[in-house]
Coordinates of C-alpha atoms in Angstrom, one line a residue:
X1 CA -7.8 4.0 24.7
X2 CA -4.4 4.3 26.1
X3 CA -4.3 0.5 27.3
X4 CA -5.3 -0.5 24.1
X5 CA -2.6 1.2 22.1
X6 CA 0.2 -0.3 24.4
X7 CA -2.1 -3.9 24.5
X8 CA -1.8 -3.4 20.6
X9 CA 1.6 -2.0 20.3
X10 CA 3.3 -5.1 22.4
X11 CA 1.2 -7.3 20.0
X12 CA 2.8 -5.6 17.2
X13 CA 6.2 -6.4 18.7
X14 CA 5.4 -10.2 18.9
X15 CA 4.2 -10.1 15.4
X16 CA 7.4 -8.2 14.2
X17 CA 9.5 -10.9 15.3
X18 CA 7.5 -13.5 13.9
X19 CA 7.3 -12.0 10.7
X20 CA 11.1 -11.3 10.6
X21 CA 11.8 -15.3 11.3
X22 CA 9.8 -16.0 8.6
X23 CA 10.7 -13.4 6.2
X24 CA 14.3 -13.7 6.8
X25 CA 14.2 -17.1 6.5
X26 CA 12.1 -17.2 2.9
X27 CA 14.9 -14.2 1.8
X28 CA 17.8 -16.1 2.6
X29 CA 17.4 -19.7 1.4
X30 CA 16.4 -18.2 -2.6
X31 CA 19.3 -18.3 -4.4
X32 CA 23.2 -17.1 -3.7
X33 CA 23.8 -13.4 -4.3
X34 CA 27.8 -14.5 -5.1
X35 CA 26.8 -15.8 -8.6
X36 CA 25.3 -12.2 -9.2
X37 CA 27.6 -9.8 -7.4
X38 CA 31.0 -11.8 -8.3
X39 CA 32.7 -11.4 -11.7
X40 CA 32.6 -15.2 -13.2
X41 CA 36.6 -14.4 -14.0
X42 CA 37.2 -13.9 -10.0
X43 CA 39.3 -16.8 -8.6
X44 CA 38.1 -18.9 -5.8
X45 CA 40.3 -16.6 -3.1
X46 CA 38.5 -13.0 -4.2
X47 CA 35.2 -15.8 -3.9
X48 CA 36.4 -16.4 -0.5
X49 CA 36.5 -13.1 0.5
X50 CA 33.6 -11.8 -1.1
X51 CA 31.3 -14.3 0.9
X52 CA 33.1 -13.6 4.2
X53 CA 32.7 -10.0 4.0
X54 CA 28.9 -10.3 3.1
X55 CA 28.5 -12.5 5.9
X56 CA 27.5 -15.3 4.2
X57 CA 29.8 -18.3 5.3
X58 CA 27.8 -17.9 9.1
X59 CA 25.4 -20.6 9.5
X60 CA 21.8 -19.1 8.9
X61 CA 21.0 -19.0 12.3
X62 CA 23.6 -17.3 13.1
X63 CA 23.1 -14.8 10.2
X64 CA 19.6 -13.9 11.5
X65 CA 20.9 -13.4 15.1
X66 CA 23.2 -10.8 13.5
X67 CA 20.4 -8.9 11.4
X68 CA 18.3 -8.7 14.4
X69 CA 20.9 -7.5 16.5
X70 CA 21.9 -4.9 13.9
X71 CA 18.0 -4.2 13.3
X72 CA 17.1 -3.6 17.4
X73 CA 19.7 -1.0 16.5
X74 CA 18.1 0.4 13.5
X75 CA 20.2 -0.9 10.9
X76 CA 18.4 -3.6 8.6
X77 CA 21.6 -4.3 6.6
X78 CA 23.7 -3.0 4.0
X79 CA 23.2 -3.4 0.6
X80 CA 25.0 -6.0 -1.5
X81 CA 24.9 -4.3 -4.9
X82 CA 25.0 -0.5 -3.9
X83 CA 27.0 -0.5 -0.5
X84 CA 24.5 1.8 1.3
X85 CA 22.1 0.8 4.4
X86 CA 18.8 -0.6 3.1
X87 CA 17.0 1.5 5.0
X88 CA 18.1 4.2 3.8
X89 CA 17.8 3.3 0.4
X90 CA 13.7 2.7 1.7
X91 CA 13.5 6.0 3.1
X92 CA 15.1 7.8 -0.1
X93 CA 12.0 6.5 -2.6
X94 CA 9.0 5.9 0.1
X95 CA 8.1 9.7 -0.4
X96 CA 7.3 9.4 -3.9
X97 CA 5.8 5.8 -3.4
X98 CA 3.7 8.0 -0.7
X99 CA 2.8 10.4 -3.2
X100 CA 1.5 7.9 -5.5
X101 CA -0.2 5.6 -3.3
X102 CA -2.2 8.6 -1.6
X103 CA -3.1 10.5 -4.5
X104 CA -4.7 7.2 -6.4
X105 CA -6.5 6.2 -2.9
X106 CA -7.7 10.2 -2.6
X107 CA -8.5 9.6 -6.5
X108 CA -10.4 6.4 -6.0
X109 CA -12.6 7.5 -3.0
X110 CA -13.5 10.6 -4.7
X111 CA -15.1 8.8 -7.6
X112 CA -15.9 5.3 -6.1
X113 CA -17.8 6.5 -3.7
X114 CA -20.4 8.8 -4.9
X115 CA -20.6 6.4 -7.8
X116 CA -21.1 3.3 -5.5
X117 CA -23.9 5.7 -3.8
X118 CA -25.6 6.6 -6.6
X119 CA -25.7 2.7 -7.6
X120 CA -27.2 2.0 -4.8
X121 CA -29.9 4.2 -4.3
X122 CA -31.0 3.8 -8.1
X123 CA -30.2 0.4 -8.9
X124 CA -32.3 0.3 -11.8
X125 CA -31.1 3.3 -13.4
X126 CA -29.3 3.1 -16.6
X127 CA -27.1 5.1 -15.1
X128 CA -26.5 2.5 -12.1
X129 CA -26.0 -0.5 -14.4
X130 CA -23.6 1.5 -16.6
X131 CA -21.4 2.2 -13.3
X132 CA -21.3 -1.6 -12.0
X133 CA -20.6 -2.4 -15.8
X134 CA -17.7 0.0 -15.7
X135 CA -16.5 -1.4 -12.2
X136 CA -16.2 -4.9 -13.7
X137 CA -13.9 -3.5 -16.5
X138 CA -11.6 -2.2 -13.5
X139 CA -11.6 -5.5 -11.8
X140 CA -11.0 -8.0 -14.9
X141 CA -8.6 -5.9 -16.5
X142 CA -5.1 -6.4 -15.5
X143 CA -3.1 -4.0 -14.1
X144 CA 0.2 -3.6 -16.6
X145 CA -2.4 -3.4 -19.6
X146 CA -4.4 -0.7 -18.4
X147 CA -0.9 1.0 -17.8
X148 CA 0.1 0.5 -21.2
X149 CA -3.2 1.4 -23.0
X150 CA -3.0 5.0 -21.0
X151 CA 0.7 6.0 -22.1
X152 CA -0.2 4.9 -25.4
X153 CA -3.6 7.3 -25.5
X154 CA -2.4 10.1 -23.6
X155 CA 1.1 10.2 -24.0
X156 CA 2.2 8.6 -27.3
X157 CA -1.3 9.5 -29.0
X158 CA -2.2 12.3 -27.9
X159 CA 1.1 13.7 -26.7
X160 CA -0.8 15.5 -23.1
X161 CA 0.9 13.9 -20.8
X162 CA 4.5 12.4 -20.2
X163 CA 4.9 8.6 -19.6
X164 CA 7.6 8.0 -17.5
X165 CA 9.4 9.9 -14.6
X166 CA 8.4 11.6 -11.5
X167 CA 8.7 15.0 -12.9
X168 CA 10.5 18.3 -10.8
X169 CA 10.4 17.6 -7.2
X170 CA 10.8 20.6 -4.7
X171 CA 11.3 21.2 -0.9
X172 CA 8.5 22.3 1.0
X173 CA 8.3 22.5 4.8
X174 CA 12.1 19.8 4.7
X175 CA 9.5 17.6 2.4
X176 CA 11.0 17.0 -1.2
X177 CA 7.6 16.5 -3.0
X178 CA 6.3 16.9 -6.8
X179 CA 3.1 17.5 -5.7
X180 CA 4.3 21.2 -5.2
X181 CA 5.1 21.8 -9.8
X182 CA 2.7 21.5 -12.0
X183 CA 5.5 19.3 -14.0
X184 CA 5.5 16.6 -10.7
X185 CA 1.5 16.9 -11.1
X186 CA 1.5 16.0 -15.0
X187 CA 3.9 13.1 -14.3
X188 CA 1.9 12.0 -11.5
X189 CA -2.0 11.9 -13.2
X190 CA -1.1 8.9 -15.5
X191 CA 0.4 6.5 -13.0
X192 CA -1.8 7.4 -10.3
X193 CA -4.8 6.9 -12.3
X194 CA -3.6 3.4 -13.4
X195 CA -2.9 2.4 -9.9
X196 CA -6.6 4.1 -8.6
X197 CA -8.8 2.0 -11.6
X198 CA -9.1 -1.1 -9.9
X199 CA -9.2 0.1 -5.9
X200 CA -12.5 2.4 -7.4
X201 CA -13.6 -0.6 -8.7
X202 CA -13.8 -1.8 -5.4
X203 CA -15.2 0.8 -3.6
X204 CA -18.2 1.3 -6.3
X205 CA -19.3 -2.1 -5.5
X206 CA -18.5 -2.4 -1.3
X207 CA -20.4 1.2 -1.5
X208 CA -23.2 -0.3 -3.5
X209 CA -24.0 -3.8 -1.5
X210 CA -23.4 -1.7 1.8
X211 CA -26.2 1.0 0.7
X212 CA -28.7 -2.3 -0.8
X213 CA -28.7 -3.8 2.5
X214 CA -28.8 -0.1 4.8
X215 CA -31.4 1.3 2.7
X216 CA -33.8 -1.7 4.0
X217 CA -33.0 -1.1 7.7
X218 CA -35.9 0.0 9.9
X219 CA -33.7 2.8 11.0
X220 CA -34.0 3.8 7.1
X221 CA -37.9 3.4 7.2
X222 CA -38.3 5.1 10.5
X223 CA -36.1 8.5 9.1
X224 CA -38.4 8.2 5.6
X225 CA -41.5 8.1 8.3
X226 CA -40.4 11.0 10.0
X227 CA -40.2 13.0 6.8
X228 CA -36.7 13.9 7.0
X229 CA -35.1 15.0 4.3
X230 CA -33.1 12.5 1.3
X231 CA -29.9 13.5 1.8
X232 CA -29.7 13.6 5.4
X233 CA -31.1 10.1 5.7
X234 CA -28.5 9.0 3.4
X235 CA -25.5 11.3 4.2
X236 CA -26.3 10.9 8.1
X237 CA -28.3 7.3 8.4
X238 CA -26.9 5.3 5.6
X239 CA -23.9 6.5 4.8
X240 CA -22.3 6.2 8.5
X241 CA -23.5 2.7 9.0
X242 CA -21.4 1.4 6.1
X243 CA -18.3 3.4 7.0
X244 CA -17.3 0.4 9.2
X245 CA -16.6 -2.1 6.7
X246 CA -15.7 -0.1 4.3
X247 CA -13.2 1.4 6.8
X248 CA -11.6 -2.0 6.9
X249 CA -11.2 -2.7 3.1
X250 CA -9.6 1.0 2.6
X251 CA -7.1 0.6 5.3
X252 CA -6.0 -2.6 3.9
X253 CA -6.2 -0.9 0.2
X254 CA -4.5 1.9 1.5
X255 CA -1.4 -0.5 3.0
X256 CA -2.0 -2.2 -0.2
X257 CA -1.1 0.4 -2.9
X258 CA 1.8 1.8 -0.8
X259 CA 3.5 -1.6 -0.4
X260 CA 2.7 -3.3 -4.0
X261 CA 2.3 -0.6 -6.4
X262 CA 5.5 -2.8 -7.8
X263 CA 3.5 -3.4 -11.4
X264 CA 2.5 0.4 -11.7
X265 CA 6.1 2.0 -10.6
X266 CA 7.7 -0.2 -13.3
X267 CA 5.8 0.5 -16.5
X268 CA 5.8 4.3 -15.5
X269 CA 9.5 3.9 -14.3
X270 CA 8.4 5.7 -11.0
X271 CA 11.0 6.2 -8.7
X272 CA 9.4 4.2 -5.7
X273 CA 10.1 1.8 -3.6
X274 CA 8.3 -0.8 -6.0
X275 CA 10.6 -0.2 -8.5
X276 CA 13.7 -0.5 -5.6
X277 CA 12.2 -3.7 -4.4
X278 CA 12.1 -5.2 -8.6
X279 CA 15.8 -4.0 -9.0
X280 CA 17.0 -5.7 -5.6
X281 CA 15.0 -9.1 -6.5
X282 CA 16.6 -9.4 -9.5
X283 CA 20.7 -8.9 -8.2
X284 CA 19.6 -10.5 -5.1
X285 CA 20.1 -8.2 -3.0
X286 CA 18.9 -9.7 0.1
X287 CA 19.6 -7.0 2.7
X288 CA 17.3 -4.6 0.6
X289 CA 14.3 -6.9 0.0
X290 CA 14.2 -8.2 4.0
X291 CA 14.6 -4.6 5.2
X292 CA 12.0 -3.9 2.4
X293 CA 9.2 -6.6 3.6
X294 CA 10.0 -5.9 7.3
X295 CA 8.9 -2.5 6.7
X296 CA 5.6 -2.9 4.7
X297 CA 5.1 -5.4 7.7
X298 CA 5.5 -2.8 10.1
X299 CA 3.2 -0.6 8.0
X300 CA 0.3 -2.8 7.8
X301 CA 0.4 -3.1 11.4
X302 CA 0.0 0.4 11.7
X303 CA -2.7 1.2 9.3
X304 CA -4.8 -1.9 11.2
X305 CA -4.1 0.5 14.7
X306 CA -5.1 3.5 12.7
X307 CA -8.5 1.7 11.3
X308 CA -9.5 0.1 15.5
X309 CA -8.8 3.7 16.4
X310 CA -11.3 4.6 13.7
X311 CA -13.6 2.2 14.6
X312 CA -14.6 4.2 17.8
X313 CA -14.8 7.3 16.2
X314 CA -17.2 6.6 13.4
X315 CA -19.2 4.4 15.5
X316 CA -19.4 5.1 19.4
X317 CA -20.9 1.8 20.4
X318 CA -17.7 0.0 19.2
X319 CA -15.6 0.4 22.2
X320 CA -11.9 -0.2 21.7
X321 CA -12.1 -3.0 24.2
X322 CA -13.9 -4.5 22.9
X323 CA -12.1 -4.6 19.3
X324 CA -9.4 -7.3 20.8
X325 CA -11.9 -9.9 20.8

């Protein structure tokens, strides 16, 4: 296992550098941040001088070669519109972007997946057909409505539950978290149950195909044969042999609602890196949105490590050496 974590981690590094090519280069050539930042009554000398001390009269080449200079040193630039590292700036909101992403992913495999089970082993129920009905609803609806019909049912209507806001944060163990007040919990439910809808959507029907094709196995037939018990065929026989895929859509879920939970953050004006990433697009601030992407880069990358490792674990005749083929 060791050889294939340092196999995968020097892949990583390739793929790091690719990625910052590209997404430096895709950054840099939208727009000019001087038209934003500049006040249109500043003469052509304080124009001058703004660009130089921004770095922008280098050629672009020459740019990059200084941002991954600065970034081998763990700066990934400064930024234009709030003079602080972008990195820091990252660091500041990913725990309550982390806080989010997790409890909506926790949310959504609670619920998708004993409902995606129970589809599957009664697909003719009413029940069943009531559930895949639902999980169409999570799919076609879009994100920023559902968003928008829950603050105005349970916040506006009903008045239960605030709207906006992340709600008293507290330090815990050196972590600042809201997940510690029940005032941090009651700004998280609404938000985190917008961004969960269409992930359990997911998992109900992944959960669903995977048990419809398992439950027809001969492995299946052979455990009914021997007379062992319902549960244990399913929780035990079924259930473990569609962990793999579904494995591999969660991770990339997981990596999904962390990095673009962008839509959510705003219409609940969580204080995330979604809602960082918005803010910097829209003054440009380039230094924020490359550190930004490099990082959600870097994450996904990460999570695809974590879900090989996982591989092996949930299934013991996958062997990590395999996995690189």
């Amino acid at each position: 296992m060791t050889v294939f974590v340092i196999r995968r981690l020097m892949q990583s590094v390739v793929v790091l550098f690719i990625m910052s090519v590209v997404v430096f280069v895709g950054v840099f050539a939208i727009g000019n941040p001087v038209d934003i930042l500049i006040s249109p009554q500043a003469d052509q000398l304080d124009r001058e001088r703004a660009i130089h001390e921004l770095g922008l009269d280098l050629p672009l080449w020459e740019q990059y070669l200084v941002f991954l200079w600065n970034a081998l040193h763990g700066n990934l630039g400064r930024s234009f519109a709030m003079s602080e590292p972008a990195l820091r700036l990252i660091v500041e909101r990913l725990p309550a972007s982390l806080e989010l992403a997790l409890t909506a992913f926790l949310l959504s495999l609670v619920v998708g997946l004993p409902l995606g089970l129970w589809a599957g082993l009664r697909p003719k129920a009413v029940s069943s057909k009531t559930i895949m009905a639902g999980s169409i609803l999570g799919f076609s609806l879009p994100t920023f409505w559902q968003g928008l019909v829950l603050i105005m049912v349970f916040a506006v209507m009903l008045g239960w539950l605030p709207s906006t806001g992340r709600g008293e944060a507290v330090v815990v163990l050196g972590i600042r978290s809201s997940l510690f007040t029940l005032d941090g919990w009651s700004h998280l439910v609404l938000p985190a149950l917008n961004l969960a809808l269409a992930n359990t959507a997911l998992i109900i029907r992944l959960t669903r195909a995977g048990v419809r094709e398992a439950v027809h196995q001969d492995y299946v037939r052979f455990a009914r044969a021997k007379g062992l018990q319902p549960s244990r065929i399913v929780f035990v026989h079924v259930l473990r042999n569609i962990l793999i895929p579904l494995v591999t859509v969660l991770g990339l879920e997981l990596g999904g609602l962390i990095a673009f939970g962008v839509v959510t953050e705003t219409i609940f004006a969580w204080p995330g890196m979604g809602k960082l990433l918005i803010d910097s697009i829209y003054r440009l601030d380039r230094p924020v949105v490359v550190a930004y992407l490099m990082m959600i880069v870097f994450l996904f990358i990460i999570i695809n490590l974590a879900v090989d490792i996982l591989y092996s674990i949930i299934d013991p005749r996958v062997r990590l050496t395999d996995v690189k083929s």
